[in-house]
Every structure is written in C-alpha cells, then in structure tokens.
Short mmCIF file of C-alpha atoms in Angstrom, two decimals:
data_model
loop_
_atom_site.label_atom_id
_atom_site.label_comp_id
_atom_site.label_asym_id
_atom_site.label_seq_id
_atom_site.Cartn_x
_atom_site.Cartn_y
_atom_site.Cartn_z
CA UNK A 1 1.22 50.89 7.08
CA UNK A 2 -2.71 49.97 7.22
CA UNK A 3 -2.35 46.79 8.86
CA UNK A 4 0.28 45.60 11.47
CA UNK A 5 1.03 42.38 8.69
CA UNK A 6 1.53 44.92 6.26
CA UNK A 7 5.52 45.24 5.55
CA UNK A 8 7.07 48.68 7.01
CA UNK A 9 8.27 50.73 3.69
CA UNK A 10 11.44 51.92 5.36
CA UNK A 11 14.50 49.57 6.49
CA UNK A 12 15.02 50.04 9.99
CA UNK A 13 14.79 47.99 13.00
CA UNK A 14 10.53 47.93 13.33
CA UNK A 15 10.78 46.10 9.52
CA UNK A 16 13.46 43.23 11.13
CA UNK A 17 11.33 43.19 13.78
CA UNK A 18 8.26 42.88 11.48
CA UNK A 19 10.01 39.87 9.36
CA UNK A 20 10.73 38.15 13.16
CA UNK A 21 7.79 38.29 13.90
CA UNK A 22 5.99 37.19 10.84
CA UNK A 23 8.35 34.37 10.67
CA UNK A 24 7.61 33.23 13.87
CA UNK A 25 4.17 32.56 12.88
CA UNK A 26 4.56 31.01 9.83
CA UNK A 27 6.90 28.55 11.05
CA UNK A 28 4.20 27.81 13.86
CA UNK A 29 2.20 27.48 11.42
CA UNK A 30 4.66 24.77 9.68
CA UNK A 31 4.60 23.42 12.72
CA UNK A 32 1.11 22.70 13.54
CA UNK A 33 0.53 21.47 10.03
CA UNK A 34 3.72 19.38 10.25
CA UNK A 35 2.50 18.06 13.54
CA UNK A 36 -0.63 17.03 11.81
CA UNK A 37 0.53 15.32 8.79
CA UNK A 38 2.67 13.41 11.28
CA UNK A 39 0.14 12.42 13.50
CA UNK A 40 -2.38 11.77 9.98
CA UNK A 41 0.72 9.24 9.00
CA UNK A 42 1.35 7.05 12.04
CA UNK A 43 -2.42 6.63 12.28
CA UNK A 44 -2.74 5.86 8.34
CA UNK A 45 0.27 3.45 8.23
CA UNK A 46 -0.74 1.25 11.98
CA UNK A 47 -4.11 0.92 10.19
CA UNK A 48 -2.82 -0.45 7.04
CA UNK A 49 0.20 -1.83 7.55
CA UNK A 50 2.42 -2.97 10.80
CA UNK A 51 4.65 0.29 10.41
CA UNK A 52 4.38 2.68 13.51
CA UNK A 53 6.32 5.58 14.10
CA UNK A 54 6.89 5.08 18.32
CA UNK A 55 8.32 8.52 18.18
CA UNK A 56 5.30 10.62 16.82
CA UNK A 57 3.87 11.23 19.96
CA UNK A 58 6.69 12.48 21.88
CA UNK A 59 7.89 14.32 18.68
CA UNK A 60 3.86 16.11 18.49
CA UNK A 61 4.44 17.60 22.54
CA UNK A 62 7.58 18.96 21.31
CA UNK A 63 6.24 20.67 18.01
CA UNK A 64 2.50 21.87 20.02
CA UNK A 65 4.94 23.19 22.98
CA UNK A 66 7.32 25.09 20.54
CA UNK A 67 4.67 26.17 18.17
CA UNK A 68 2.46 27.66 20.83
CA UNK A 69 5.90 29.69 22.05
CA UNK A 70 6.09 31.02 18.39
CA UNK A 71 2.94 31.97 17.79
CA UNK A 72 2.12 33.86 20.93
CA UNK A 73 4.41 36.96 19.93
CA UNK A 74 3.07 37.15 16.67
CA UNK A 75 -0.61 36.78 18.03
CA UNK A 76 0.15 39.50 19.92
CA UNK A 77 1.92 41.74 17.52
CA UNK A 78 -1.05 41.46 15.17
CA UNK A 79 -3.20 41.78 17.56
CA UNK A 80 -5.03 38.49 17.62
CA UNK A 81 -4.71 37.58 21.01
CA UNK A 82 -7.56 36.92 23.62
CA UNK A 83 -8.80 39.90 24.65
CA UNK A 84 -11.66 41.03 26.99
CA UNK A 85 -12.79 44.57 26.36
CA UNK A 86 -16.04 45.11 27.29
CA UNK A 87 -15.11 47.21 30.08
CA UNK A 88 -12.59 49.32 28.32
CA UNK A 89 -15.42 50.22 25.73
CA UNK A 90 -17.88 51.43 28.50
CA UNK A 91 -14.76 53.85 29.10
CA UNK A 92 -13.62 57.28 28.72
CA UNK A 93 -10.64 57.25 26.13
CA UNK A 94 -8.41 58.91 28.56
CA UNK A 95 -9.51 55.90 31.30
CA UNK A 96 -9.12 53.33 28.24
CA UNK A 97 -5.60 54.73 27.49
CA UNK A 98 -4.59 54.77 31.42
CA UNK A 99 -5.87 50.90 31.31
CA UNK A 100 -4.11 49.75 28.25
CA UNK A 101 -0.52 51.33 29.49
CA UNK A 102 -1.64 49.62 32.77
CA UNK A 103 -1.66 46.46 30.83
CA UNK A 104 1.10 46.73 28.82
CA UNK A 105 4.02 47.73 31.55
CA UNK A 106 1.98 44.66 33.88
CA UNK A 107 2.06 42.04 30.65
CA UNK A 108 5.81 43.49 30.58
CA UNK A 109 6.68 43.00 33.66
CA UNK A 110 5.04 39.39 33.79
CA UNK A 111 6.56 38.43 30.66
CA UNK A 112 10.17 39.70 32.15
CA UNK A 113 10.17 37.52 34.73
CA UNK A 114 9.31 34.53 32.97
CA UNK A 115 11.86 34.93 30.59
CA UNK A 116 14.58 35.32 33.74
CA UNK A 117 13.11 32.50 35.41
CA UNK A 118 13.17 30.56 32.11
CA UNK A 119 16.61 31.38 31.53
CA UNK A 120 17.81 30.60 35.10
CA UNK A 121 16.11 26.75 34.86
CA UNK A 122 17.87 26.45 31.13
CA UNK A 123 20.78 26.96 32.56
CA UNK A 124 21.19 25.42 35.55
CA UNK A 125 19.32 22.37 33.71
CA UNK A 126 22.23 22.81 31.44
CA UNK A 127 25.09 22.69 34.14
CA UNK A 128 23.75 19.41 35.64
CA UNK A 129 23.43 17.51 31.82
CA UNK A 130 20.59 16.05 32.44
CA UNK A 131 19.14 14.28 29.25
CA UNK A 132 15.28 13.83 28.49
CA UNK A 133 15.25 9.73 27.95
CA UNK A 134 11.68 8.48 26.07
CA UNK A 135 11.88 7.43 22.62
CA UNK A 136 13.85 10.62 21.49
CA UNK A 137 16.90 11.17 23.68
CA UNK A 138 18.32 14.94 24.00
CA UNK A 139 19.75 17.42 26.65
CA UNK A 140 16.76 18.55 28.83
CA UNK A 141 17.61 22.19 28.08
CA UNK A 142 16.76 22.08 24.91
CA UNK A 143 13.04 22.31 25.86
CA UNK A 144 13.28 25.30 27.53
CA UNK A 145 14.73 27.50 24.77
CA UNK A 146 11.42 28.19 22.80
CA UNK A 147 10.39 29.78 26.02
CA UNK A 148 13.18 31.91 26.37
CA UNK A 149 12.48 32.84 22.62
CA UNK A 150 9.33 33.29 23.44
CA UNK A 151 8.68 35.67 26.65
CA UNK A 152 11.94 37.65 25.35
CA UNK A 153 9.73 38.33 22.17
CA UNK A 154 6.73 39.24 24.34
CA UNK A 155 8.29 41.41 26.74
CA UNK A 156 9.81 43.14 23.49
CA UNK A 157 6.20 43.53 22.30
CA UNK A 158 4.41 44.61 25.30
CA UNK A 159 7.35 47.84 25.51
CA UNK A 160 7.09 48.47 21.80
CA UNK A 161 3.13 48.77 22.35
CA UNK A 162 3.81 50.52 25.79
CA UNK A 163 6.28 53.33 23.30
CA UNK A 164 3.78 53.80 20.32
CA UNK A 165 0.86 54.17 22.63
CA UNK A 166 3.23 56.99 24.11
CA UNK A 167 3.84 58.14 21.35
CA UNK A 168 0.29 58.72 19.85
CA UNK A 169 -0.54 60.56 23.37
CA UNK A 170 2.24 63.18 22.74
CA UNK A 171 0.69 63.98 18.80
CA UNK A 172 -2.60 64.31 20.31
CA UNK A 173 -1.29 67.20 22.81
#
C-alpha cells in the first residue's frame, strides 16, 4: 500500500477498517454538498418565489455537526489533520518517535473519554425522553450518536497508529 487511501490487497480487518473509514468521508462529503445545495435552494426559491423551506436551517446544524463527526476519523486516518510539526522536525528521530507515541496514547486517552462521556449523556438523555422541539421534532439523543461514532472511531485510530508505529520500531532493531 503506497498511500493510506490506497485499498489493502488482503481481506482482513485493516481493509473493513479501510472501507469504514473511507466511507465515512465520503458520506461527509455528501453531506456538506447536500447541506449546500439545500441551503443554495431555500435561498433561490424565497428570492423567486414565496416558497421557503423553515426547516433548512435547523436541518444544515444537524448535517455540519454530523459531517464534521465523520470526517474527523478519516482526516485523521489519511493523515490530513491539523498538524504542527515544526518542533518535531528540529528533532532527533528517536525524540520524534518518543513524541509521536506521546501523542498518540494522549489523543487516545482524550478521545476515550469523550466517547464515555458521550455515551453516558446519550443515554441518560435517552432515559428521561426528552425531545428536541424547533421546526424538526426528534428524541434529543439522537444528536449525540455521531459523536459516539465519532470519538469511538478516533480512539480506534489513535491505537492503530500507536501499534504500527510499534511495530516499525521493532523491524528497525
């Protein structure tokens, strides 16, 4: 594999993982250019005629919110993520390695405890049935599912990264 978007040859779990992941941006991507031709629509048709769509607003926070969840695993499993490395190329590559397992068990960790924290508020949100009433009315829960989705991916990345930098260490002894 020369790229990390290139598809793994063999079927295992790293080329379901792969697919995941891929398909997690792609649908973002759906999403942002759904979210678009949405909001292009409701403008176009109050212009020219006395059609509005009252729910494209609310309906655009939903799709940015649940894009933005999907994309950021992918982002990060292609690499494409912010990133500030100037001070990780002024190092050593042993110091460089030490810092980017630092990061990875820390981004980890982080992500870990969002997705329990997420997970405790979806369901306790779920218990009490409360109901999200604007123009769109729906159980409040349902919001907090793409980050569940999300920081589970994450966490999932930051160990596989955490593994295979591991794993390159131990062929270079």
């Amino acid at each position: 594999m020369d790229k990390v978007i290139d598809t793994p040859n063999v079927i295992s779990f790293s080329r379901y993982y792969h697919f995941l992941l891929t398909g997690c941006g792609l649908l973002a991507a759906t999403m942002f250019a759904g979210m678009a031709v949405l909001v292009c629509s409701d403008i176009v048709l109050r212009n020219l005629t006395d059609i509005s769509l009252a729910w494209t607003t609310e309906a655009s926070e939903y799709l940015l919110m649940s894009a933005t969840m999907l994309a950021a695993p992918w982002l990060l499993y292609c690499g494409d993520h912010i990133r500030i490395d100037i001070s990780l190329r002024l190092m050593s590559a042993r110091w460089r390695a030490l810092c980017e397992r630092g990061s990875c068990l820390l981004g980890a960790f982080i992500c870990a405890v969002f997705t329990w924290y997420s997970l405790v508020v979806t369901l306790d949100s779920a218990e009490q049935g409360g109901l999200v009433f604007k123009v769109l009315v729906f159980p409040e829960w349902w919001l907090n599912l793409p980050m569940i989705f999300c920081f589970t991916l994450l966490t999932l990345e930051f160990m596989r990264r955490l593994l295979k930098q591991h794993d390159t260490e131990l062929e270079g002894l």
